């Protein structure tokens, strides 16, 4: 089990989340998709927002297939998102009913089908997208997954978005509810134009993501 506390991990993360830091790329992406009612009104901007967020979080590096794609690759994603019921944006780990977990899995599979060529790795990229747009699931990158594999050794390998991995995340939330709720309630996104805080809270899934991410870096 990771020996870093949630408090220490979140505070370490927030030290690197000033307006010009790459961590704050999450804020600008999440703000946009939370506040934009018609994502297809300016498809180009919607594609650019998600594209830069992913680039900022390292999804374009190395041999990633997406490095060979233009920003127009995201247009079908934006068109798909515009068809999703707005209630989906209210899902967070505190509302992980069986129905909502099923919804997350279905959206994951839809986005994977839309964006990811067959035989290409999809886990990190697709969950980064889900986190930045909806905020209802942590990103299953190597740092997060290594932290949670140690926490749930023998129960879940965090190699797929499925009922088992979502249930483990739900279990983690329920075991640390007061701390996660506190940070979610007290942590607000940063506004792009002003660099000041908005009234939009970090979702609880993002708090869990931050914990797993920092814990993975410390133990790398």
Short mmCIF file of C-alpha atoms in Angstrom, two decimals:
data_model
loop_
_atom_site.label_atom_id
_atom_site.label_comp_id
_atom_site.label_asym_id
_atom_site.label_seq_id
_atom_site.Cartn_x
_atom_site.Cartn_y
_atom_site.Cartn_z
CA UNK A 1 0.00 0.00 0.00
CA UNK A 2 1.23 3.51 -0.84
CA UNK A 3 2.64 5.20 2.26
CA UNK A 4 1.87 8.76 1.11
CA UNK A 5 -1.19 10.37 2.65
CA UNK A 6 -3.92 11.84 0.52
CA UNK A 7 -3.27 15.24 2.07
CA UNK A 8 0.43 15.18 1.23
CA UNK A 9 -0.17 13.95 -2.32
CA UNK A 10 -2.78 16.60 -3.10
CA UNK A 11 -0.70 19.39 -1.61
CA UNK A 12 2.34 18.26 -3.62
CA UNK A 13 0.24 18.27 -6.79
CA UNK A 14 -1.27 21.71 -6.14
CA UNK A 15 2.19 23.24 -5.74
CA UNK A 16 2.63 22.58 -9.46
CA UNK A 17 -0.83 23.75 -10.53
CA UNK A 18 -0.34 27.48 -11.06
CA UNK A 19 -1.96 29.17 -14.11
CA UNK A 20 1.06 28.59 -16.40
CA UNK A 21 1.84 25.04 -15.22
CA UNK A 22 0.95 22.02 -17.33
CA UNK A 23 -1.11 20.48 -14.53
CA UNK A 24 -3.56 23.36 -14.99
CA UNK A 25 -4.25 22.22 -18.54
CA UNK A 26 -6.79 19.95 -16.86
CA UNK A 27 -8.60 22.99 -15.47
CA UNK A 28 -8.90 24.74 -18.83
CA UNK A 29 -10.17 21.59 -20.53
CA UNK A 30 -12.60 20.67 -17.76
CA UNK A 31 -13.92 24.25 -17.54
CA UNK A 32 -14.58 24.31 -21.26
CA UNK A 33 -16.51 21.05 -21.40
CA UNK A 34 -18.43 21.87 -18.22
CA UNK A 35 -19.54 25.27 -19.50
CA UNK A 36 -19.95 24.85 -23.25
CA UNK A 37 -23.54 23.89 -24.01
CA UNK A 38 -23.10 23.31 -27.75
CA UNK A 39 -19.76 21.65 -28.43
CA UNK A 40 -20.42 21.59 -32.17
CA UNK A 41 -21.00 25.34 -32.48
CA UNK A 42 -17.24 25.78 -32.74
CA UNK A 43 -15.97 22.28 -33.50
CA UNK A 44 -12.46 23.50 -34.22
CA UNK A 45 -12.12 25.10 -30.79
CA UNK A 46 -13.57 22.02 -29.09
CA UNK A 47 -11.00 19.84 -30.88
CA UNK A 48 -8.17 22.21 -30.02
CA UNK A 49 -9.10 22.26 -26.33
CA UNK A 50 -9.06 18.49 -25.94
CA UNK A 51 -6.02 18.17 -28.20
CA UNK A 52 -3.84 20.56 -26.25
CA UNK A 53 -4.91 19.08 -22.92
CA UNK A 54 -3.80 15.66 -24.15
CA UNK A 55 -0.55 17.05 -25.53
CA UNK A 56 0.17 18.81 -22.25
CA UNK A 57 -0.30 15.52 -20.41
CA UNK A 58 2.14 13.67 -22.67
CA UNK A 59 -0.24 11.83 -24.97
CA UNK A 60 1.58 12.98 -28.11
CA UNK A 61 5.03 11.80 -27.18
CA UNK A 62 7.06 8.88 -28.45
CA UNK A 63 5.45 6.38 -30.77
CA UNK A 64 1.85 7.30 -29.96
CA UNK A 65 -0.35 6.90 -33.05
CA UNK A 66 -2.02 10.21 -32.27
CA UNK A 67 1.24 12.00 -33.04
CA UNK A 68 0.53 11.23 -36.70
CA UNK A 69 -2.97 12.75 -36.57
CA UNK A 70 -4.18 16.32 -37.04
CA UNK A 71 -6.59 17.98 -34.64
CA UNK A 72 -9.44 17.03 -36.98
CA UNK A 73 -9.08 13.48 -35.68
CA UNK A 74 -11.13 14.66 -32.69
CA UNK A 75 -14.10 15.94 -34.69
CA UNK A 76 -16.04 12.63 -34.49
CA UNK A 77 -15.40 12.64 -30.73
CA UNK A 78 -16.89 16.13 -30.38
CA UNK A 79 -19.88 15.16 -32.49
CA UNK A 80 -20.42 12.09 -30.29
CA UNK A 81 -20.14 14.13 -27.09
CA UNK A 82 -22.82 16.50 -28.35
CA UNK A 83 -25.29 13.58 -28.38
CA UNK A 84 -24.72 12.56 -24.74
CA UNK A 85 -27.33 13.52 -22.17
CA UNK A 86 -26.11 16.43 -20.04
CA UNK A 87 -26.84 14.47 -16.85
CA UNK A 88 -23.68 12.42 -17.52
CA UNK A 89 -21.59 15.44 -16.52
CA UNK A 90 -23.02 15.11 -12.98
CA UNK A 91 -21.58 11.62 -12.43
CA UNK A 92 -18.75 11.40 -9.90
CA UNK A 93 -17.40 8.67 -7.64
CA UNK A 94 -19.95 9.51 -4.94
CA UNK A 95 -22.68 8.51 -7.43
CA UNK A 96 -21.14 5.27 -8.72
CA UNK A 97 -24.38 3.34 -8.92
CA UNK A 98 -24.35 0.20 -11.03
CA UNK A 99 -26.17 2.16 -13.74
CA UNK A 100 -23.67 5.02 -13.69
CA UNK A 101 -20.69 2.67 -13.74
CA UNK A 102 -22.26 0.96 -16.73
CA UNK A 103 -22.66 4.37 -18.39
CA UNK A 104 -18.96 5.15 -17.84
CA UNK A 105 -17.94 1.82 -19.36
CA UNK A 106 -20.23 2.36 -22.36
CA UNK A 107 -18.87 5.87 -22.98
CA UNK A 108 -15.32 4.55 -22.63
CA UNK A 109 -15.99 1.90 -25.25
CA UNK A 110 -17.68 4.37 -27.60
CA UNK A 111 -14.77 6.82 -27.43
CA UNK A 112 -12.25 4.01 -27.86
CA UNK A 113 -14.08 2.88 -30.99
CA UNK A 114 -14.24 6.43 -32.37
CA UNK A 115 -10.62 7.44 -31.75
CA UNK A 116 -8.35 4.45 -31.31
CA UNK A 117 -7.27 2.25 -34.24
CA UNK A 118 -7.39 -1.48 -33.65
CA UNK A 119 -4.29 -2.99 -32.06
CA UNK A 120 -3.36 0.34 -30.46
CA UNK A 121 -3.17 0.93 -26.72
CA UNK A 122 -6.26 2.77 -25.57
CA UNK A 123 -6.35 2.73 -21.76
CA UNK A 124 -4.34 5.82 -20.83
CA UNK A 125 -5.46 8.02 -23.73
CA UNK A 126 -9.15 7.25 -23.39
CA UNK A 127 -9.24 7.67 -19.61
CA UNK A 128 -7.31 10.96 -19.90
CA UNK A 129 -10.08 12.11 -22.23
CA UNK A 130 -12.80 10.97 -19.83
CA UNK A 131 -11.13 12.76 -16.94
CA UNK A 132 -10.60 16.02 -18.82
CA UNK A 133 -14.09 16.14 -20.28
CA UNK A 134 -16.35 14.57 -17.66
CA UNK A 135 -14.21 14.32 -14.52
CA UNK A 136 -15.96 11.10 -13.50
CA UNK A 137 -13.01 8.71 -13.59
CA UNK A 138 -9.28 8.98 -12.84
CA UNK A 139 -6.84 8.62 -15.74
CA UNK A 140 -5.43 5.10 -15.82
CA UNK A 141 -1.86 6.13 -16.57
CA UNK A 142 1.16 4.20 -15.32
CA UNK A 143 1.59 6.29 -12.16
CA UNK A 144 -2.05 6.00 -11.11
CA UNK A 145 -2.31 2.32 -11.97
CA UNK A 146 0.87 1.40 -10.10
CA UNK A 147 -0.43 3.14 -6.98
CA UNK A 148 -3.80 1.44 -7.13
CA UNK A 149 -2.40 -1.95 -8.05
CA UNK A 150 -0.45 -1.83 -4.80
CA UNK A 151 -3.58 -0.79 -2.90
CA UNK A 152 -5.78 -3.46 -4.47
CA UNK A 153 -3.22 -6.18 -5.07
CA UNK A 154 -4.99 -9.42 -5.88
CA UNK A 155 -8.29 -7.65 -6.43
CA UNK A 156 -7.70 -5.53 -9.53
CA UNK A 157 -4.88 -4.95 -11.99
CA UNK A 158 -6.32 -1.68 -13.31
CA UNK A 159 -5.64 -2.73 -16.88
CA UNK A 160 -9.21 -2.19 -18.06
CA UNK A 161 -12.10 0.14 -17.39
CA UNK A 162 -14.63 -2.34 -16.08
CA UNK A 163 -16.95 -2.92 -13.15
CA UNK A 164 -14.12 -4.32 -11.05
CA UNK A 165 -11.75 -1.35 -11.41
CA UNK A 166 -14.58 1.18 -10.97
CA UNK A 167 -15.76 -0.68 -7.86
CA UNK A 168 -12.23 -0.52 -6.39
CA UNK A 169 -12.13 3.23 -7.02
CA UNK A 170 -15.54 3.49 -5.38
CA UNK A 171 -14.24 1.50 -2.42
CA UNK A 172 -11.23 3.82 -2.09
CA UNK A 173 -13.56 6.83 -2.10
CA UNK A 174 -15.84 5.33 0.55
CA UNK A 175 -12.85 4.52 2.77
CA UNK A 176 -11.52 8.09 2.49
CA UNK A 177 -14.74 9.97 1.89
CA UNK A 178 -14.27 12.84 4.35
CA UNK A 179 -10.76 13.69 3.10
CA UNK A 180 -11.65 13.41 -0.59
CA UNK A 181 -14.84 15.44 -0.12
CA UNK A 182 -12.91 18.12 1.74
CA UNK A 183 -10.35 18.56 -1.03
CA UNK A 184 -13.03 18.45 -3.71
CA UNK A 185 -15.06 21.12 -1.93
CA UNK A 186 -12.04 23.35 -1.33
CA UNK A 187 -10.21 22.97 -4.66
CA UNK A 188 -11.44 25.07 -7.56
CA UNK A 189 -10.37 25.16 -11.18
CA UNK A 190 -8.39 28.10 -12.55
CA UNK A 191 -9.93 30.40 -15.15
CA UNK A 192 -7.92 30.73 -18.37
CA UNK A 193 -8.43 34.46 -18.98
CA UNK A 194 -7.91 35.77 -15.44
CA UNK A 195 -5.74 33.09 -13.81
CA UNK A 196 -8.09 33.33 -10.83
CA UNK A 197 -10.19 30.58 -9.32
CA UNK A 198 -13.60 29.74 -10.75
CA UNK A 199 -16.63 28.43 -8.89
CA UNK A 200 -16.10 24.97 -10.44
CA UNK A 201 -14.88 22.37 -7.94
CA UNK A 202 -12.38 19.68 -8.78
CA UNK A 203 -14.45 16.50 -9.07
CA UNK A 204 -13.83 13.77 -6.53
CA UNK A 205 -12.47 11.51 -9.26
CA UNK A 206 -9.83 14.14 -10.00
CA UNK A 207 -8.79 14.20 -6.33
CA UNK A 208 -8.36 10.42 -6.46
CA UNK A 209 -6.48 10.78 -9.74
CA UNK A 210 -4.10 13.30 -8.14
CA UNK A 211 -3.43 10.96 -5.24
CA UNK A 212 -2.67 8.02 -7.51
CA UNK A 213 -0.57 10.11 -9.88
CA UNK A 214 1.63 11.65 -7.18
CA UNK A 215 1.94 8.35 -5.33
CA UNK A 216 3.11 6.68 -8.52
CA UNK A 217 5.73 9.37 -9.15
CA UNK A 218 7.10 9.07 -5.60
CA UNK A 219 7.45 5.30 -5.86
CA UNK A 220 8.65 5.18 -9.48
#
